[in-house]
Coordinates of C-alpha atoms and ligand atoms in Angstrom, one line a residue:
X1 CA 0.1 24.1 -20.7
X2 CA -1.8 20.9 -19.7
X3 CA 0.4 18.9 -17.5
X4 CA 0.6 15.0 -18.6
X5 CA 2.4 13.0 -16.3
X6 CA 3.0 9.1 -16.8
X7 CA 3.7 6.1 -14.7
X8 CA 5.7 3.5 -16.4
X9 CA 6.5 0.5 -14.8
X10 CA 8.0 -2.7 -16.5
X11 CA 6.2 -5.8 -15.6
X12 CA 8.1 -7.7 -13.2
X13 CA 6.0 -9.3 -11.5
X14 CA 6.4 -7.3 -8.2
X15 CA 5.0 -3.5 -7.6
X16 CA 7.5 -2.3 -5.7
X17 CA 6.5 0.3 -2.9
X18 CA 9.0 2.7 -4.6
X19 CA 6.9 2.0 -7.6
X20 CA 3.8 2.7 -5.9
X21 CA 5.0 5.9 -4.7
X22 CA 6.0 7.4 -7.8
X23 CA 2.8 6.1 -9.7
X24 CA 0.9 8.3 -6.7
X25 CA 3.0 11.3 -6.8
X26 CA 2.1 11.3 -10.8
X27 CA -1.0 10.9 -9.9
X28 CA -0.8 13.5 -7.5
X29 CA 0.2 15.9 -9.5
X30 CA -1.9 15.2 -12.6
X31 CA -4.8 15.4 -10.0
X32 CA -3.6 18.4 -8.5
X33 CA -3.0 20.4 -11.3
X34 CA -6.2 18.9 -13.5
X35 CA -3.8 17.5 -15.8
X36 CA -3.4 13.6 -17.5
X37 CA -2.0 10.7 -15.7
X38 CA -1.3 8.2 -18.2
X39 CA -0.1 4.5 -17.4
X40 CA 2.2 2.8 -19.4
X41 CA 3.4 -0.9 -19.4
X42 CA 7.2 -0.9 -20.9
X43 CA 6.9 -4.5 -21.8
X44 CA 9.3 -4.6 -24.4
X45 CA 11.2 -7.6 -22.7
X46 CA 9.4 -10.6 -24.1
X47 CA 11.1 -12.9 -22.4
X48 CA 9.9 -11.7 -19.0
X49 CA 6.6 -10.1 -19.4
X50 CA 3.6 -11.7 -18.4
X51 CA -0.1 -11.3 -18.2
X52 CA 0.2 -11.9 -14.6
X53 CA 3.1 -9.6 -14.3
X54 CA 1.2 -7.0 -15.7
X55 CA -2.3 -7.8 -13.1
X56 CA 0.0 -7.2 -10.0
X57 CA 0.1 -3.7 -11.3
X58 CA -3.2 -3.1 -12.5
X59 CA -4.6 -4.7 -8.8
X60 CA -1.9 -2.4 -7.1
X61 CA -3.2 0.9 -8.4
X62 CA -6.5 0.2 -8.4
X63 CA -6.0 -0.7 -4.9
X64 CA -4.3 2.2 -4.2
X65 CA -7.2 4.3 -5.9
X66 CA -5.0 5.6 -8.9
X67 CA -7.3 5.6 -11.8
X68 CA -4.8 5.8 -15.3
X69 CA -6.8 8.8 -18.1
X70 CA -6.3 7.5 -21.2
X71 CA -5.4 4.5 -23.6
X72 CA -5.0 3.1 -27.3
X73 CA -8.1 2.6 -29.2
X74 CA -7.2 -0.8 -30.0
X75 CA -8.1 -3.3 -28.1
X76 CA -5.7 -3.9 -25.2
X77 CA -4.9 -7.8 -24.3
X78 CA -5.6 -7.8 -20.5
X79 CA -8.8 -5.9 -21.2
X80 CA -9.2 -2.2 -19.7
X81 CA -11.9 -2.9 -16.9
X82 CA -15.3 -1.5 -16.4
X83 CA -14.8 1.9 -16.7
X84 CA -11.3 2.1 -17.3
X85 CA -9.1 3.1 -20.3
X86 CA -6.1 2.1 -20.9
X87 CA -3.1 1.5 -20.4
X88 CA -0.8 1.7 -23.3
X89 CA 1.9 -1.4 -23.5
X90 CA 4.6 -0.7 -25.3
X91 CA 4.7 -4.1 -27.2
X92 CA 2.2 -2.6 -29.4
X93 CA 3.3 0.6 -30.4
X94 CA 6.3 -1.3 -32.5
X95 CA 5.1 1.0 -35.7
X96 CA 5.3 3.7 -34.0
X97 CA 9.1 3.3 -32.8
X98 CA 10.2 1.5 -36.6
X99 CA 9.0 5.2 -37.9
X100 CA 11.1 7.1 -35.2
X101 CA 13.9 4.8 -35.7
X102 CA 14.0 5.8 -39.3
X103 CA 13.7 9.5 -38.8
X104 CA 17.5 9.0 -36.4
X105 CA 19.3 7.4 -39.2
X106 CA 17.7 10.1 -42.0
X107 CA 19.0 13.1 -39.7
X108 CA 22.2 11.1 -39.4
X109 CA 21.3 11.1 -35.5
X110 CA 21.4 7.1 -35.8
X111 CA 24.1 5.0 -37.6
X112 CA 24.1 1.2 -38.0
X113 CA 26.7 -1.0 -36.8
X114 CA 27.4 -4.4 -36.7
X115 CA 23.4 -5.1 -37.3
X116 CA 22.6 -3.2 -34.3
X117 CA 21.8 0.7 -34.4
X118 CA 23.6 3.1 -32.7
X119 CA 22.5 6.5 -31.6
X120 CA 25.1 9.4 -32.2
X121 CA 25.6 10.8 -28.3
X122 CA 26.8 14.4 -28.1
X123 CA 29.7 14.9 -26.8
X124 CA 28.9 18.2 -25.1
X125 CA 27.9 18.1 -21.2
X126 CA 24.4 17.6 -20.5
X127 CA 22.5 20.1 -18.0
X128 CA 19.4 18.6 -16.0
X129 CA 17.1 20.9 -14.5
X130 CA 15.8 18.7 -12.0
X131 CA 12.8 19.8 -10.3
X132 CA 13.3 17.9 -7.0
X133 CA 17.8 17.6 -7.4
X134 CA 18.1 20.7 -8.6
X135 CA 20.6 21.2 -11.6
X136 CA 22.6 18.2 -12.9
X137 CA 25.7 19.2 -15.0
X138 CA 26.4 15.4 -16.9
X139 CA 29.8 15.2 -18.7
X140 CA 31.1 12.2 -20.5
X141 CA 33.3 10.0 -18.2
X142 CA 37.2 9.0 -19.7
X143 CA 35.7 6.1 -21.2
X144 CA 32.7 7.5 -22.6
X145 CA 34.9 10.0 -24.4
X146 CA 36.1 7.1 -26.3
X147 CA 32.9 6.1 -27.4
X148 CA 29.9 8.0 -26.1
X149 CA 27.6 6.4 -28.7
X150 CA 25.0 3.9 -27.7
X151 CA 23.0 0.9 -29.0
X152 CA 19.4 2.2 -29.4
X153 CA 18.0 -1.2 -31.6
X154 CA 19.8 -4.6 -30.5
X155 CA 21.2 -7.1 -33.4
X156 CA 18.2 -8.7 -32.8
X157 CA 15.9 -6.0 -33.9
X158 CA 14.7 -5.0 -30.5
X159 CA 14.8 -1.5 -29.5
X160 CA 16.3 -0.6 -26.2
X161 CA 14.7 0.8 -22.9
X162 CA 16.3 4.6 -23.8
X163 CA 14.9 4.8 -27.2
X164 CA 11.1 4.0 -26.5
X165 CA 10.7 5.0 -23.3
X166 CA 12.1 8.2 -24.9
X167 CA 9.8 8.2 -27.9
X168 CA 6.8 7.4 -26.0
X169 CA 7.0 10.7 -23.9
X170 CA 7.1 12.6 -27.0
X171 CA 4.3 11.0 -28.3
X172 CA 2.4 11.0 -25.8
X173 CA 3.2 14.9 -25.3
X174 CA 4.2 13.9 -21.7
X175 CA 5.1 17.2 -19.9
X176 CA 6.9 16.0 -16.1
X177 CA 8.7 13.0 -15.9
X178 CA 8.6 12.2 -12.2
X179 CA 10.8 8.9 -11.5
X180 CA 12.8 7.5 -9.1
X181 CA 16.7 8.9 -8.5
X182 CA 18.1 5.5 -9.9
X183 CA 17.4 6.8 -13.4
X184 CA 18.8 10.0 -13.1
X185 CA 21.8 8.4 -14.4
X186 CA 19.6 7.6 -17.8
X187 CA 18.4 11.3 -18.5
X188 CA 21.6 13.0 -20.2
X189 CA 21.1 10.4 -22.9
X190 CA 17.2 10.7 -22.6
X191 CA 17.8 14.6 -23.1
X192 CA 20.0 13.7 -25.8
X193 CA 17.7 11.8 -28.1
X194 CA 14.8 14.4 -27.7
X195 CA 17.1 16.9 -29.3
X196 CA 17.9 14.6 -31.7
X197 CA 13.9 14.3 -32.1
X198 CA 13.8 18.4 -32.0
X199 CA 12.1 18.7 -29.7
X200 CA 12.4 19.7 -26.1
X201 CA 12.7 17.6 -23.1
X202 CA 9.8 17.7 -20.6
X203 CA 10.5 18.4 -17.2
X204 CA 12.3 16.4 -14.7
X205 CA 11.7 15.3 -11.4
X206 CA 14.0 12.6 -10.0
X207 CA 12.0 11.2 -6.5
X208 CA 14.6 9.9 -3.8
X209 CA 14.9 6.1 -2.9
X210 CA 13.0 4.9 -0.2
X211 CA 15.3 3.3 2.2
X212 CA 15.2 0.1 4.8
X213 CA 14.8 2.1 8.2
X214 CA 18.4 1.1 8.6
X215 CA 19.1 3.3 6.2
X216 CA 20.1 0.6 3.2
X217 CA 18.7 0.3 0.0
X218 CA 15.2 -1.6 0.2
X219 CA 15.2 -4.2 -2.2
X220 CA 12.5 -6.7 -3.2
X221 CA 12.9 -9.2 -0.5
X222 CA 13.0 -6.7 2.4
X223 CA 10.0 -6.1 4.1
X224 CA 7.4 -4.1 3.3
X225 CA 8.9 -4.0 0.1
X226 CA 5.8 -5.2 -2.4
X227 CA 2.8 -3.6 -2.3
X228 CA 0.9 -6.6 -2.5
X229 CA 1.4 -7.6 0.9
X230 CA -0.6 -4.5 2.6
X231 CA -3.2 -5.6 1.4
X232 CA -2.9 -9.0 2.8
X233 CA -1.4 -8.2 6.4
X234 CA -4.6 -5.7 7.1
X235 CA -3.1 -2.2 5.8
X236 CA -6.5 0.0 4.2
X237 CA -5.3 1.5 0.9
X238 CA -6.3 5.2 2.0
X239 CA -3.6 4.5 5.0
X240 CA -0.8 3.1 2.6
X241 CA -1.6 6.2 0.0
X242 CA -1.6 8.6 3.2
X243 CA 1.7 7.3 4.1
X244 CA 3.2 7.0 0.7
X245 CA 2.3 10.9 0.5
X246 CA 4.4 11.9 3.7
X247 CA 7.4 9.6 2.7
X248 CA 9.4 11.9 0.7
X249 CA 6.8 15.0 1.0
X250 CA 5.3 17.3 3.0
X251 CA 2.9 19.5 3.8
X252 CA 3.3 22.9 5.0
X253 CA 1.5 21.8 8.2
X254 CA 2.6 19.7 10.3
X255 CA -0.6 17.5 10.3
X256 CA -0.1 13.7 9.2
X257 CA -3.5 12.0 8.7
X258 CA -4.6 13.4 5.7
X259 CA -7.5 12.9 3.5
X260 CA -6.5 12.4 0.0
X261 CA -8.9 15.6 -1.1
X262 CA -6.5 17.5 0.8
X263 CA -3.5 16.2 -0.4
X264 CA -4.2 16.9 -3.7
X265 CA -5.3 20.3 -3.1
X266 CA -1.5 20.9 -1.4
X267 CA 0.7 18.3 -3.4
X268 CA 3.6 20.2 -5.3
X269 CA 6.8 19.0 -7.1
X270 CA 9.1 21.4 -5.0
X271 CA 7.9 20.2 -1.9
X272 CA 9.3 16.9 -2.3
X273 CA 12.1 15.8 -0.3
X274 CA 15.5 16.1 -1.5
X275 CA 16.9 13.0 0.7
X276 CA 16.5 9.6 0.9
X277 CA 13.1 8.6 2.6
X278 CA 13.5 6.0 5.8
X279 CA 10.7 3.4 5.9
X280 CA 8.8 3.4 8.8
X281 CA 6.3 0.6 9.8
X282 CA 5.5 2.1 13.3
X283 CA 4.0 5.0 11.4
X284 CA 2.6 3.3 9.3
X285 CA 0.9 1.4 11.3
X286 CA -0.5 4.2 13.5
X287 CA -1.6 5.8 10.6
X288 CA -3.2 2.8 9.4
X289 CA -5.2 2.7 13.2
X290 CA -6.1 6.0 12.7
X291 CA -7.9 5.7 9.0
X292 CA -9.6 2.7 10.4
X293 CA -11.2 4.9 13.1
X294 CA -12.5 6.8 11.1
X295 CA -13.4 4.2 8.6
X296 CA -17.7 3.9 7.4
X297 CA -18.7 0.7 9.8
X298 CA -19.8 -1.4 6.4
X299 CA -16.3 -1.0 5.0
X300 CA -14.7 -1.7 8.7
X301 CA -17.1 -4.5 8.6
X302 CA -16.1 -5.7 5.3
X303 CA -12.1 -5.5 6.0
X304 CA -12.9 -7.0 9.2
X305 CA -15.0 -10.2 7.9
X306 CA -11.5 -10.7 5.4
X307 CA -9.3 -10.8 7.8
X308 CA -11.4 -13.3 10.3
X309 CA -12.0 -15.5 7.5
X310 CA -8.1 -15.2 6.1
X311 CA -7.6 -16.5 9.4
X312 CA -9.7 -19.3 9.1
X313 CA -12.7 -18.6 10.8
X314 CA -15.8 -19.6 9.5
X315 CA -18.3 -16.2 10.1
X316 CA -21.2 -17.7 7.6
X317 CA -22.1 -19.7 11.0
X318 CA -23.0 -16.8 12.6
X319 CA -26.0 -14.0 12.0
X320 CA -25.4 -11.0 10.2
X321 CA -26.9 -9.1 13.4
X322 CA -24.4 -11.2 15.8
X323 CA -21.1 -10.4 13.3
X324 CA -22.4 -6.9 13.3
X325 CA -22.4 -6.3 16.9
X326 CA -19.2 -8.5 17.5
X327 CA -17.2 -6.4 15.1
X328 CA -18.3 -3.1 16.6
X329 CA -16.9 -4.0 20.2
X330 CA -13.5 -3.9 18.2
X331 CA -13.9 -0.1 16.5
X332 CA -11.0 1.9 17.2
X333 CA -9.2 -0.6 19.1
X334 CA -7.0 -2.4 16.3
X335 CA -4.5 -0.8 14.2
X336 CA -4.2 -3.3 11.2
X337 CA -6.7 -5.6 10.2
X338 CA -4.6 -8.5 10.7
X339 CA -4.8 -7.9 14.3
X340 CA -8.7 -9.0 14.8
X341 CA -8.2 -12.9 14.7
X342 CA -6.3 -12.3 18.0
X343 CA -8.5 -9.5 19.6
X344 CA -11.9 -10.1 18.7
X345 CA -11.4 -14.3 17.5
X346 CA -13.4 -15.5 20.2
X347 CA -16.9 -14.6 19.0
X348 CA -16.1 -17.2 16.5
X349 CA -15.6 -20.2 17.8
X350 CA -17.5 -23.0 19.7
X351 CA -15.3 -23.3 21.9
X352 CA -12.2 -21.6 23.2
X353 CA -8.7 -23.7 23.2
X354 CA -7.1 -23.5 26.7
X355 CA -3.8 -24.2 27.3
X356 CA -3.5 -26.3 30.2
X357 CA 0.0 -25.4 31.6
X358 CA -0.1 -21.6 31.1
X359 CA -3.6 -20.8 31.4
X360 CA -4.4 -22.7 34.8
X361 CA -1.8 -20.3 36.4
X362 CA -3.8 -17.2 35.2
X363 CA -7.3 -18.7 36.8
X364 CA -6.3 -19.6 40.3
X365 CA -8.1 -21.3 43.0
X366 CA -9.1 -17.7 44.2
X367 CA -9.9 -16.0 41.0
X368 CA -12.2 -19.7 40.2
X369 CA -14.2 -19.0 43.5
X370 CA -14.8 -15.8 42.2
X371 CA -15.8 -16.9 38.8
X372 CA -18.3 -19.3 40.5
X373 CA -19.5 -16.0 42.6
X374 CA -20.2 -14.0 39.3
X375 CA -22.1 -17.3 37.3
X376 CA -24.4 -17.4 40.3
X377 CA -25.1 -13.5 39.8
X378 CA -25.1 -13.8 35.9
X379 CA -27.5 -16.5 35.9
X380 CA -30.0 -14.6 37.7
X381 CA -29.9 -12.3 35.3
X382 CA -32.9 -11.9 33.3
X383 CA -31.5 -8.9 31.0
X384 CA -28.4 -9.5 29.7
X385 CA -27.5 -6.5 28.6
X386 CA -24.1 -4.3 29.2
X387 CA -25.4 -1.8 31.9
X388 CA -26.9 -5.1 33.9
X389 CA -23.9 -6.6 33.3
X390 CA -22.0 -4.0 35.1
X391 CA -24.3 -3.5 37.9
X392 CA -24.6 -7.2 38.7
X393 CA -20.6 -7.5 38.7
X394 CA -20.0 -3.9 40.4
X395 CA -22.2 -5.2 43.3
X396 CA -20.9 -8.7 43.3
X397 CA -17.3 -7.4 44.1
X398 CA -19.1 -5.1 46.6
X399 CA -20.7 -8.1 48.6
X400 CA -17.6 -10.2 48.3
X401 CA -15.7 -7.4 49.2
X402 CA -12.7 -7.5 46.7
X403 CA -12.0 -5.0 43.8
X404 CA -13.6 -4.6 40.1
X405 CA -10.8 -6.1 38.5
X406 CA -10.8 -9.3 40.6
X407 CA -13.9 -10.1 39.1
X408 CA -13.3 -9.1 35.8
X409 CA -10.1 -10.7 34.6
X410 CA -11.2 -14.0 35.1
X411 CA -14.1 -13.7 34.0
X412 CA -12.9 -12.1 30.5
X413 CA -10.6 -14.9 30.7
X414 CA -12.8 -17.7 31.0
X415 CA -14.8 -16.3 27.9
X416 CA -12.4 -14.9 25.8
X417 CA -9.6 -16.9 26.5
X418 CA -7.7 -13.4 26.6
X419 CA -6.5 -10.9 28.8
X420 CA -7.2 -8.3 26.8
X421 CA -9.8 -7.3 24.5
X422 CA -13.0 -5.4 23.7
X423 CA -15.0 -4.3 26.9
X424 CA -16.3 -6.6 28.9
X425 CA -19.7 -5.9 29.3
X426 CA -20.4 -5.2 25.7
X427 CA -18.4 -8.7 24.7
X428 CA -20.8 -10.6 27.3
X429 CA -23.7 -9.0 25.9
X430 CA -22.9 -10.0 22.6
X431 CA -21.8 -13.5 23.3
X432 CA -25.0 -13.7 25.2
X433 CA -26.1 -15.3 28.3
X434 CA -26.2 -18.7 27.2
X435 CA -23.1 -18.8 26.0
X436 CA -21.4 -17.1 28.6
X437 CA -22.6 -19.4 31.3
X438 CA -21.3 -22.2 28.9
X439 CA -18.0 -20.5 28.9
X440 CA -17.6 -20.0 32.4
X441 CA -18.7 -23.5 33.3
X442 CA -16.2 -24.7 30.6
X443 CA -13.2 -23.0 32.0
X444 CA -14.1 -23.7 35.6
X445 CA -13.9 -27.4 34.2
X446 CA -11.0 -27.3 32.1
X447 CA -8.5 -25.2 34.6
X448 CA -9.5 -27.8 37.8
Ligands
LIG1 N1 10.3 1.2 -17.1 C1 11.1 2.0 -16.4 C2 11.1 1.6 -14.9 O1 10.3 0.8 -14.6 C3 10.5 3.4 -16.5 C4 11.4 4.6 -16.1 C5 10.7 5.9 -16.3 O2 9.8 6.2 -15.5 O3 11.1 6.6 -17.2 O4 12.0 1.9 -14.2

C-alpha cells in the first residue's frame, strides 16, 4: 500500500503552529515512508476565504520546506508556483460532492429535511483505532439517541465540513489521516459516512494539542502562536521544523539537533507523544543558535543582512567586503536573528548614540586616561590588523601597569557603544583604523 497523507487546513488567515506541526508530521511521514503528501485548502466557507488567507499558508509551508505532491489539472486561482503542483481547494471540486451527495440519498444513507439534507447516523457505537490514542469506543450521548442524524448539505445548498472533507479522502485514496486531537470528536461520524460510502476508513492518527508552557490551551493570540512571526523575529525555518519534530515526538536517541535527513529516516506514527506538548521558546531558541552555527556563511549572511535592514539600518552604504567581514565577527554568537541589530549594529552607523547620563558612568575619568593611553598606541599603528591590535593593547596595559580588561572595556565601549559584543580585535580590524580613532576621539568628547 502507498501511503497518502494530506494536510488540510481551512483558510483563516493565520497558520497556526499546531497547523504547521501536523502539515510536517504528514509530511514526515509521506517522506518517510515514500508515500504522497497532498495539500488541501477546505475553502468551502465563502464568506471567509480569501486569496490572502490562502498565501499565509502557501508562504508557511514553503517556508517550512514542505513541498505538497500533487494537484487538479485545472488551473488553480492562486497559481501553483514554479515548480509546484497543486493544491486542491475544495471550492472547486462542487461536482464531485453533488455526485456523492446523490449516491447517500439513492442508498437511503441521506434523507432530505426541511430543504437541508441529512445523513442517517448509525446508532451502533463507533470504534476508533487511533494510531497515536489508541482505541476510541464512541457511543451516542442521551441526546444524540434522540436524534443522531446530522445535516450534511445546509438549506442553503452548501455541504458541511463532515461530508467533503469526508469525500475528499476517499477520492483522493488518502490512507492516514494525521490531525490534531480537537477533531477526534468528528471521526465516529467521519467513520460513519465512509461506511455509508462502502468503503473503509483510512487510518487515524489524532496529534495532541500543543499547549501555552503554562500548560493552557495556545490560542491564536498567545505567543508564538502564528507561524508567520518566526520568520519575522529571526527563527531559520530548519530550526522551527527541528523543533516542531521534537514537540510531540521523539527519537529513540536522545539527541535534539537534528537534520531533517535524519528525521525522516526515523519519523514514525507510534512514536508520537500521547500527551499534550508544552511550548518551549528557551528551546527553541537554543535550537535556533545551534542551526545558525552551523548555517553556510551566504545564507547566515543573507538572514543577517534581513534582519539589520528590518531594523532599519541602511547596509547598501557599506561594501560587500566590509558587510562580509562585519557579519562574520558575529558567527556563532547570536541565537536568533533578531538579535544582530543589538550585537553587531555598530558597524552600521556613522556614528554611535551615547547616552549622556548612563554612559558617562561607564567611561570614567580613569578608564578615559586609559582610552587616551590606547589612541596614542593605536595611532602608531601602521597594520591594523587583529594580532597588532592585541599586541599593541597587551603591552600598553603592561607599560601602564593595569590589567587586560582595563583597557579593553572602554575601549569596546567607546567604539561599540556596548559592553558586549564580537571580539575586540577582530571588530577594530574591521571598523578600521580610521574609524576607530574617530570613535575614540568621539567618545572621549562626548562623555567629558
Ligand atoms: N479543515 C479542517 C481543519 O482545518 C481539516 C481537519 C482534518 O484534517 O481532517 O481543522
Amino acid at each position: 500500500m502507498t501511503v497518502r497523507v494530506r494536510f488540510a487546513p481551512s483558510p483563516t488567515g493565520f497558520l497556526h503552529i499546531g497547523g504547521a506541526r501536523t502539515a510536517l508530521f504528514n509530511w514526515l511521514y509521506a517522506r518517510h515512508t515514500g508515500g504522497a503528501f497532498i495539500l488541501r485548502i477546505e475553502d468551502t466557507d465563502t464568506a471567509r476565504n480569501t486569496q490572502e488567507a490562502v498565501e499565509v499558508i502557501l508562504n508557511g509551508l514553503r517556508w517550512l520546506g514542505l513541498d505538497w505532491d500533487e494537484g487538479p489539472t485545472t488551473g488553480n486561482p492562486q497559481g501553483p508556483s514554479k515548480g509546484e503542483q497543486g493544491p486542491y481547494f475544495q471550492s472547486q471540486r462542487g461536482s464531485i460532492y453533488g455526485r456523492r451527495i446523490e449516491e447517500l440519498l439513492r442508498k437511503g444513507c441521506a434523507y432530505e429535511a426541511e430543504g437541508a439534507v441529512k445523513f442517517r447516523m448509525t446508532r451502533e457505537p463507533v470504534v476508533i483505532q487511533d494510531l497515536i490514542v489508541g482505541e476510541v469506543r464512541r457511543e451516542l450521548t442521551d441526546r444524540e439517541m434522540a436524534d443522531p442524524d446530522f445535516v450534511i448539505v445546509r438549506s442553503d445548498g452548501q455541504p458541511v465540513f463532515h461530508l467533503v472533507n469526508v469525500i475528499d479522502d476517499l477520492e483522493m485514496g488518502i490512507t492516514h489521516v494525521i490531525r490534531g486531537e480537537d477533531h477526534l470528536s468528528n471521526t465516529a461520524k467521519h467513520i460513519a459516512l465512509f461506511r455509508a460510502f462502502g468503503i473503509d476508513p483510512p487510518q487515524y492518527a489524532h496529534i495532541p494539542l500543543i499547549l501555552n508552557p503554562d500548560g493552557t490551551k495556545m490560542s491564536k493570540r498567545d505567543k508564538g502562536a502564528s507561524l508567520t512571526t518566526y520568520g519575522e523575529e529571526g527563527y531559520l525555518p530548519e530550526a522551527v521544523v527541528n523543533y516542531l519534530c521534537l514537540l510531540g515526538w521523539s527519537p529513540k536517541q536522545a539527541q535534539e539537533v537534528l537534520p531533517l535527513a535524519e528525521v525522516i529516516r526515523l519519523f514514525g506514527l507510534p512514536q508520537i507523544l500521547r500527551h499534550n506538548a508544552r511550548f518551549d521558546a528557551v528551546k527553541l531558541q537554543w535550537l535556533n543558535g545551534e542551526h545558525i552555527r552551523t548555517l553556510p556563511f551566504d545564507r547566515f549572511l543573507e538572514s543577517a543582512a534581513k534582519a539589520l535592514s528590518r531594523a532599519g539600518l541602511d547596509l547598501a552604504r557599506y561594501s560587500q567586503g566590509f558587510i562580509r567581514a562585519a557579519l562574520e565577527t558575529c558567527v556563532g554568537k547570536i541565537r536568533q536573528f533578531s538579535e544582530l541589530p543589538a550585537y553587531a549594529g555598530f558597524y552600521f552607523v556613522d556614528e554611535l548614540d551615547f547616552a549622556a547620563g548612563e554612559d558617562r558612568k561607564k567611561l570614567g575619568e580613569e578608564e578615559k586616561s586609559l582610552l587616551v593611553r590606547l589612541r596614542e598606541e593605536f595611532s602608531r599603528l601602521d597594520k591594523f590588523d587583529a594580532a597588532s591590535i592585541e599586541t599593541t593593547l597587551k603591552e600598553a596595559a603592561k607599560s601602564l601597569g593595569v590589567k587586560v580588561g582595563a583597557l579593553v572595556h572602554p575601549c569596546r565601549f567607546a567604539c561599540t557603544g556596548n559592553t558586549s559584543g564580537p571580539s575586540l580585535y577582530h571588530l577594530l580590524e574591521v571598523l578600521g583604523k580610521e574609524r576607530v580613532l574617530q570613535r575614540m576621539d568621539r567618545a572621549l568628547e562626548l562623555l567629558r
